[in-house]
Coordinates of C-alpha atoms and ligand atoms in Angstrom, one line a residue:
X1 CA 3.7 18.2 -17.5
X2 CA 5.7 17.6 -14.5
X3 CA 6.5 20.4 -12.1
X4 CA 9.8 21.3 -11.0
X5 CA 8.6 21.8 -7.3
X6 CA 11.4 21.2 -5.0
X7 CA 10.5 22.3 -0.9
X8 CA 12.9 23.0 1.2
X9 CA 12.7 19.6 3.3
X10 CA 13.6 17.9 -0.1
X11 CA 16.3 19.7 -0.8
X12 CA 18.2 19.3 2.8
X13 CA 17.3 15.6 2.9
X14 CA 18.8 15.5 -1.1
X15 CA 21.7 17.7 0.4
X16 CA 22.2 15.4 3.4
X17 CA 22.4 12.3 1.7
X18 CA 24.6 13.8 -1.2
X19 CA 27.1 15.2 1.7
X20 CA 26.5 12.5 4.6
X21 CA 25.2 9.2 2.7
X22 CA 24.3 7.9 6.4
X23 CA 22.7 11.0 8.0
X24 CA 19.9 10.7 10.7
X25 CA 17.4 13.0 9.0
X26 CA 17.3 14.7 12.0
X27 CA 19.0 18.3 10.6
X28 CA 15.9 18.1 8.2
X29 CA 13.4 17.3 10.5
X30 CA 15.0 19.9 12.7
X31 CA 14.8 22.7 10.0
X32 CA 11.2 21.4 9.8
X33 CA 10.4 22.8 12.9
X34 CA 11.3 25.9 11.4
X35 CA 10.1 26.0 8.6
X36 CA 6.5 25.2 10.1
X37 CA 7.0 27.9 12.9
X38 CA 7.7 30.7 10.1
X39 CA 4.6 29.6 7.8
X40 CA 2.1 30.6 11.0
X41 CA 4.1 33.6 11.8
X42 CA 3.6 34.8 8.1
X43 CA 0.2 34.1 8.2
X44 CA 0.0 35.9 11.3
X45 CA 2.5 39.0 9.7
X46 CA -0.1 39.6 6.9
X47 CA -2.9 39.5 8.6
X48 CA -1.1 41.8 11.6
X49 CA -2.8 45.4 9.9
X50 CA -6.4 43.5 10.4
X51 CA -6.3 43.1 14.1
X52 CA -7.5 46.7 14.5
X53 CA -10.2 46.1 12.3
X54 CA -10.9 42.2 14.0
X55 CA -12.3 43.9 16.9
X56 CA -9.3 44.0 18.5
X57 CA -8.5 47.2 20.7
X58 CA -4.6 47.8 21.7
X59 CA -5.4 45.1 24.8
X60 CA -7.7 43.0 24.2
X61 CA -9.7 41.0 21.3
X62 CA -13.4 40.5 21.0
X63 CA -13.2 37.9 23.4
X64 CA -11.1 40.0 26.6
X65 CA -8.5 37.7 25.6
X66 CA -5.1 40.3 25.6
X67 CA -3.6 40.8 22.5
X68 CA -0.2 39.7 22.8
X69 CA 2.5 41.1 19.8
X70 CA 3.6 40.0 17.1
X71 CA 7.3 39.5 18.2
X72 CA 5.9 37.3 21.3
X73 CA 3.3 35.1 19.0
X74 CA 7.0 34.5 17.1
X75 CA 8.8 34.1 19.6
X76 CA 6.3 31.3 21.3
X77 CA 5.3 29.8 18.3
X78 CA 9.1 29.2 17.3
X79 CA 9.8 27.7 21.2
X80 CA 6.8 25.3 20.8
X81 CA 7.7 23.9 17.1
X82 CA 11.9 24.0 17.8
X83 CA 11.0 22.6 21.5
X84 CA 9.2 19.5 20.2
X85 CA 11.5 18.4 17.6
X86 CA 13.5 16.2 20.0
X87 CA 17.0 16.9 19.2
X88 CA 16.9 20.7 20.4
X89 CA 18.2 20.3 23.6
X90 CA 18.6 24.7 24.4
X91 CA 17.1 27.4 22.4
X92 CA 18.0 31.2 22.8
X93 CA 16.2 33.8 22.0
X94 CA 16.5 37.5 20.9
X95 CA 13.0 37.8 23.5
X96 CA 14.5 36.0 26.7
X97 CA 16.7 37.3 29.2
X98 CA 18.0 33.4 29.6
X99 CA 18.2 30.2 27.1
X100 CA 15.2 28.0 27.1
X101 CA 16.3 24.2 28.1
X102 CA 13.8 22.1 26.7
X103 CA 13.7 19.3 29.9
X104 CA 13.1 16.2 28.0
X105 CA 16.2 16.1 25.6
X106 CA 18.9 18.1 27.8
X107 CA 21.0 15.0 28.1
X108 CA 20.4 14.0 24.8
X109 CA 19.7 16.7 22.4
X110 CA 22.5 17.3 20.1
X111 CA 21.5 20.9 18.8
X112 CA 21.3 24.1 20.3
X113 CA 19.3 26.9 18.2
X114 CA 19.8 30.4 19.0
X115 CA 16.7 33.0 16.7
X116 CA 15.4 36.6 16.8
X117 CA 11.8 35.7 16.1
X118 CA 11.0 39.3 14.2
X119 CA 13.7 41.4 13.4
X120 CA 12.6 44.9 12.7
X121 CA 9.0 44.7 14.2
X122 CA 8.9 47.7 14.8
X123 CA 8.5 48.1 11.1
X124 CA 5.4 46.2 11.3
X125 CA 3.1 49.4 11.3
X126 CA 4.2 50.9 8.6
X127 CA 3.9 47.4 6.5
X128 CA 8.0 47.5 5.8
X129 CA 9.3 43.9 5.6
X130 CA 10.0 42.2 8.9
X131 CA 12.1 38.5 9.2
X132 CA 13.0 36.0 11.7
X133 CA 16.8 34.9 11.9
X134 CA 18.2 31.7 13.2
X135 CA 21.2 29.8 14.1
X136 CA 22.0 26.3 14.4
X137 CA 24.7 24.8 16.3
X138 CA 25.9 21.4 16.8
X139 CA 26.3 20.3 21.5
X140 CA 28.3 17.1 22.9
X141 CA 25.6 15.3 24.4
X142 CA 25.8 15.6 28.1
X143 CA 24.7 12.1 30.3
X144 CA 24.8 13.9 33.3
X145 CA 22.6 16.8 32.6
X146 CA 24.6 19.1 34.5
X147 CA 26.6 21.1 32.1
X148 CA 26.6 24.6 32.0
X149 CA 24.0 26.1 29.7
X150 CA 25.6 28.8 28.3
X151 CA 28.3 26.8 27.6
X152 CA 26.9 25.3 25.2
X153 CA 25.1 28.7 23.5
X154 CA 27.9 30.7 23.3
X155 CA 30.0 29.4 20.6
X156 CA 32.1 31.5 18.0
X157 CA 30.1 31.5 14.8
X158 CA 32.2 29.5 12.5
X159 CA 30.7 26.0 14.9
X160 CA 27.3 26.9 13.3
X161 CA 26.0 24.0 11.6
X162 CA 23.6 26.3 9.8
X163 CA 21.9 29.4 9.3
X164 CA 18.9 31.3 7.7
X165 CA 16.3 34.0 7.8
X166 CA 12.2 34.2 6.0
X167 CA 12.4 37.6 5.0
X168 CA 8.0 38.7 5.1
X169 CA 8.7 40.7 2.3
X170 CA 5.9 41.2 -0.7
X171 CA 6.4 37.5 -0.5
X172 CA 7.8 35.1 2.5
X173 CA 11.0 33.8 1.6
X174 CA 13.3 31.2 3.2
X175 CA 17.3 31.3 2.9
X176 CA 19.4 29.1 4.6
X177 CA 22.9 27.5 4.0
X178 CA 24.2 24.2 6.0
X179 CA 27.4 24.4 4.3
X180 CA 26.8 23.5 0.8
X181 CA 25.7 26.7 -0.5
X182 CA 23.0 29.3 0.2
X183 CA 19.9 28.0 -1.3
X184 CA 16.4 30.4 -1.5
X185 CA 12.7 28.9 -1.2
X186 CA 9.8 31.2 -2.0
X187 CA 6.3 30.4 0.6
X188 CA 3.6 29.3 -1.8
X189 CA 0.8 30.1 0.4
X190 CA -1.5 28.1 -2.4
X191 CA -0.3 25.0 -1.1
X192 CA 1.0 25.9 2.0
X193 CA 5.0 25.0 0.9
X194 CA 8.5 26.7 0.8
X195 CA 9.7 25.9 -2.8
X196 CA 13.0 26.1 -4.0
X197 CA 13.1 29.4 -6.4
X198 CA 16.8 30.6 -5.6
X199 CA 19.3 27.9 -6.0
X200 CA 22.9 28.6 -4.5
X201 CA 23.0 32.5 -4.3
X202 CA 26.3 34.0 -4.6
X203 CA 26.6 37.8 -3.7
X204 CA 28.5 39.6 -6.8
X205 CA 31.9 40.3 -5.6
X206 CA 30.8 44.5 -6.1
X207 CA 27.5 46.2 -6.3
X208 CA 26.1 49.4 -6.4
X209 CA 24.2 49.8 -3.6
X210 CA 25.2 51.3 0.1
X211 CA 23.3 50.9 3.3
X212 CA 23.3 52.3 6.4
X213 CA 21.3 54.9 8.6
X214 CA 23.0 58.0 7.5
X215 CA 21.5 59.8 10.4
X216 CA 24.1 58.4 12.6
X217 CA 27.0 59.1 10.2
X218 CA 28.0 61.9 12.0
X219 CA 29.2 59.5 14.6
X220 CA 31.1 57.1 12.8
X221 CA 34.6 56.5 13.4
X222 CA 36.6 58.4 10.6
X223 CA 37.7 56.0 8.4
X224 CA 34.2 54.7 8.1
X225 CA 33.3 58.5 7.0
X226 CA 35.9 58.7 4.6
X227 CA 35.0 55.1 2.9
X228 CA 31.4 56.2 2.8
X229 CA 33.0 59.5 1.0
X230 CA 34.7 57.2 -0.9
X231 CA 32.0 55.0 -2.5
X232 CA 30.1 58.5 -3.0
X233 CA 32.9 60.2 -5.4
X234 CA 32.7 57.1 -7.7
X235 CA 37.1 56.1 -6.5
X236 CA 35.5 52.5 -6.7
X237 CA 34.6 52.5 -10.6
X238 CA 31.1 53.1 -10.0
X239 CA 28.0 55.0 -9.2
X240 CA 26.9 54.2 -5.7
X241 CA 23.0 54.3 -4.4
X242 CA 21.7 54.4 -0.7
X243 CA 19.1 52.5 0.4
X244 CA 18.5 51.3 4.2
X245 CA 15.3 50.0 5.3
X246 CA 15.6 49.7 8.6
X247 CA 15.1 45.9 9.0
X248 CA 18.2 43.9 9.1
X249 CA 16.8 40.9 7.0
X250 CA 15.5 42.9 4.4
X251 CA 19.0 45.2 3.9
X252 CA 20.7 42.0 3.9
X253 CA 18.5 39.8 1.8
X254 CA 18.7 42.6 -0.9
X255 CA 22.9 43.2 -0.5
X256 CA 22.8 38.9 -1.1
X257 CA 20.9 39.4 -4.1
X258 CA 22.5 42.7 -5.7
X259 CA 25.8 43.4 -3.7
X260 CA 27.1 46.4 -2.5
X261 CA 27.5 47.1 1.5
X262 CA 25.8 46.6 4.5
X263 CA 26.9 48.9 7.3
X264 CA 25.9 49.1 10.7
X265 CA 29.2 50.4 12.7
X266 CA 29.9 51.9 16.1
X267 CA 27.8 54.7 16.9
X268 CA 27.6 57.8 19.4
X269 CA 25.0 56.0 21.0
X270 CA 26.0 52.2 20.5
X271 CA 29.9 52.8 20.6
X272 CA 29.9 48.7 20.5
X273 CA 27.7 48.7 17.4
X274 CA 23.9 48.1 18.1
X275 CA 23.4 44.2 16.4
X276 CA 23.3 41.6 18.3
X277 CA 26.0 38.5 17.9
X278 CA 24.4 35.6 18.1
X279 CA 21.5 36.0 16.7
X280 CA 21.5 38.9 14.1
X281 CA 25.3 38.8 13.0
X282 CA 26.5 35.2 13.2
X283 CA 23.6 33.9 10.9
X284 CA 24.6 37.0 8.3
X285 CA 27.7 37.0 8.8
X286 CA 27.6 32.9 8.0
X287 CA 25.5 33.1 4.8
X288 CA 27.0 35.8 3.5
X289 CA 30.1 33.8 3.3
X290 CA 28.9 31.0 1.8
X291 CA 27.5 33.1 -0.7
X292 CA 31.0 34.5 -1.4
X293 CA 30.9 37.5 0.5
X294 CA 32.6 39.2 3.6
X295 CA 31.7 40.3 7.1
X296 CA 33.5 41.9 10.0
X297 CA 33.2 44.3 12.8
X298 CA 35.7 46.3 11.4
X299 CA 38.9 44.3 13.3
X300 CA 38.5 40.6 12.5
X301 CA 35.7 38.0 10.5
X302 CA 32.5 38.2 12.6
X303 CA 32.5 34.7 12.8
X304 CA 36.0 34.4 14.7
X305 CA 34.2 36.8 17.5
X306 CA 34.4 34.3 20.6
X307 CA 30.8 35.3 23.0
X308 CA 30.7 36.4 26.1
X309 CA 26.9 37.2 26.6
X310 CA 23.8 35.8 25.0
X311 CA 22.4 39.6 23.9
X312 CA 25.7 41.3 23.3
X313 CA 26.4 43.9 20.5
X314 CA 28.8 44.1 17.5
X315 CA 29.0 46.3 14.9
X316 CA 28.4 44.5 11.7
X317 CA 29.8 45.0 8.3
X318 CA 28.9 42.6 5.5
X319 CA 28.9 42.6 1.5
X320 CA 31.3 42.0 -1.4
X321 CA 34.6 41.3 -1.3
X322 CA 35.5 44.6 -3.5
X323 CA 33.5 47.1 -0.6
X324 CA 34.4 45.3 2.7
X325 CA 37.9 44.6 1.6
X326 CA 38.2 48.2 0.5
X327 CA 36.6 49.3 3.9
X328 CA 38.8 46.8 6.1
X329 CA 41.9 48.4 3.8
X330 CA 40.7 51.9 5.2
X331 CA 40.5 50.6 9.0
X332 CA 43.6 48.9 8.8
X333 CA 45.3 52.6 8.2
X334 CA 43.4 54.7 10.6
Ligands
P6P401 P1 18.4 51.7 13.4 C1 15.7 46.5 13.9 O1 15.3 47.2 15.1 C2 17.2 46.2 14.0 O2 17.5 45.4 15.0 C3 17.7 45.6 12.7 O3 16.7 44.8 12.1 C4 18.0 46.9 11.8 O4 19.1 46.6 10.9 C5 18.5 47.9 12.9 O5 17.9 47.5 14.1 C6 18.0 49.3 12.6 O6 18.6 50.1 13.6 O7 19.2 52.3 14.6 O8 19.0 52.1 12.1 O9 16.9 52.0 13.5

């Protein structure tokens, strides 16, 4: 019997040369830095509720060496495996203040990759799913070495080249899209391989399923307390459920699957919306519409949003067309 085992390097170099006949190989070996990255920071997520236990106090392990968290182990381990691909030529992360230039291919290096190595961590303790997020967009090369950094990070996210998450969920998935498509790979951990298990998702167009965290309701602008009133009384058809877990990737992963709406919008204590652009919101926002959904900060398409910082804030609204269009019809009349 022959298996049906496609992994996800496969698949983008089968995408690639359906799409670009001549490509490089480079975007796969790219995404291979990823995808290697995420397999030790799973490995290192479900083993994370043992390091008590390892002889590891709050400080240090066995050895004196200080523990360090999980979110830094992430965040290094993704620099080190995106750093030596060789065509990354500035990384930004949700963990540094600044980009990172990798030296050797700043002249050269046609990709810049922007990630939140954990999102949600602090949901680690309690054993909630936790993901890392990631962004993928295209530079000019620069000869002279001298062009502003930043520059080249913050771009608007409809330049992204590509985007994706690994949700560490009851098992580590990868989704990505590169504009063909959102495509799912489930970890194997027997063999040590993403496999492809979710070929091109598409988010039903309505769902039944709300999230956001109702404690802040009480601070939502209006309109977005009368949609939520909305959903509730059953004017859109159907019976709506709540469910918000607290970790972006996870609320999202399960609106691409199922639908529905997720919301996180300005608050009393994040009037600009809490989320960050580049590296929560753009990759969302980017699947989700190549999955066939929506997303917006309640004015325009989050991916039209042109950056002014590395770490700034948005509110974030993404689902199916029916909820967001519904919300965005709301907002328009407030
Ligand atoms: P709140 C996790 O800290 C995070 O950045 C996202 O993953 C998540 O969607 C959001 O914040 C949760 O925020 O204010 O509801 O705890």
């Amino acid at each position: 019997m022959t298996l049906q085992l496609l992994t996800v390097q496969q698949h983008i170099l089968e995408e690639q040369r359906r799409r670009y006949p001549d490509a490089s190989g480079e975007f796969s070996w790219l995404l291979s830095g990823i995808t290697l990255a995420t397999k030790i920071v799973a490995a290192q997520v479900r083993r994370a509720g043992l390091a008590g236990i390892l002889g590891v106090t709050r400080e240090t392990n066995v050895q004196g060496e200080t523990v360090q968290k999980l979110d830094v182990i992430a965040n290094q381990t993704l620099l080190q495996f995106l750093g030596n691909r060789g065509n990354v030529a500035i990384m930004a992360s949700e963990e540094n203040e600044d980009p990172v230039i990798v030296e050797r291919d700043r002249k050269l290096g046609k990709y810049v990759v922007v990630f939140d190595p954990l999102d949600g961590s602090s949901n680690i303790d309690v054993n909630v799913s936790v993901g890392t997020i990631f962004s993928i967009l295209r530079r000019e090369q620069d000869p002279t070495g001298k062009r502003d950094v930043l520059a080249d990070v913050l771009q608007p996210g409809y330049r992204q080249v590509a985007a994706g998450y690994v949700v560490y969920g009851s098992s580590t998935m990868l989704v990505y899209a590169a504009g063909s498509g959102v495509h799912g790979f489930t970890l194997d951990p027997s063999i040590g391989a993403y496999l492809l298990s979710h070929e091109n998702m598409r988010m039903p167009a309505q769902g039944t399923i709300y999230s956001c965290n109702e404690a802040n309701s009480e601070g939502f602008p209006a309109a977005y307390q009368r949609f939520l009133h909305h959903l509730r009384s059953g004017a859109l058809g159907r019976k709506y459920s709540s469910r918000y877990i607290g970790s972006l990737v996870a609320d999202f992963h399960r609106t691409l699957l199922k639908g529905g709406i997720f919301l996180y919008p300005p608050t009393a204590s994040h009037p600009k919306g809490k989320l960050r652009l580049l590296y929560e919101a753009n990759p969302i926002a980017y699947l989700a519409e190549q999955a066939g959904g929506l997303a917006t900060d309640g004015r325009g398409r989050i991916l039209d949003i042109v950056p002014t910082s590395l770490h700034q804030r948005t509110p974030l609204l993404v689902g199916g067309e029916e909820e967001v269009e519904t919300l965005m019809d709301m907002l328009a009349k407030d």
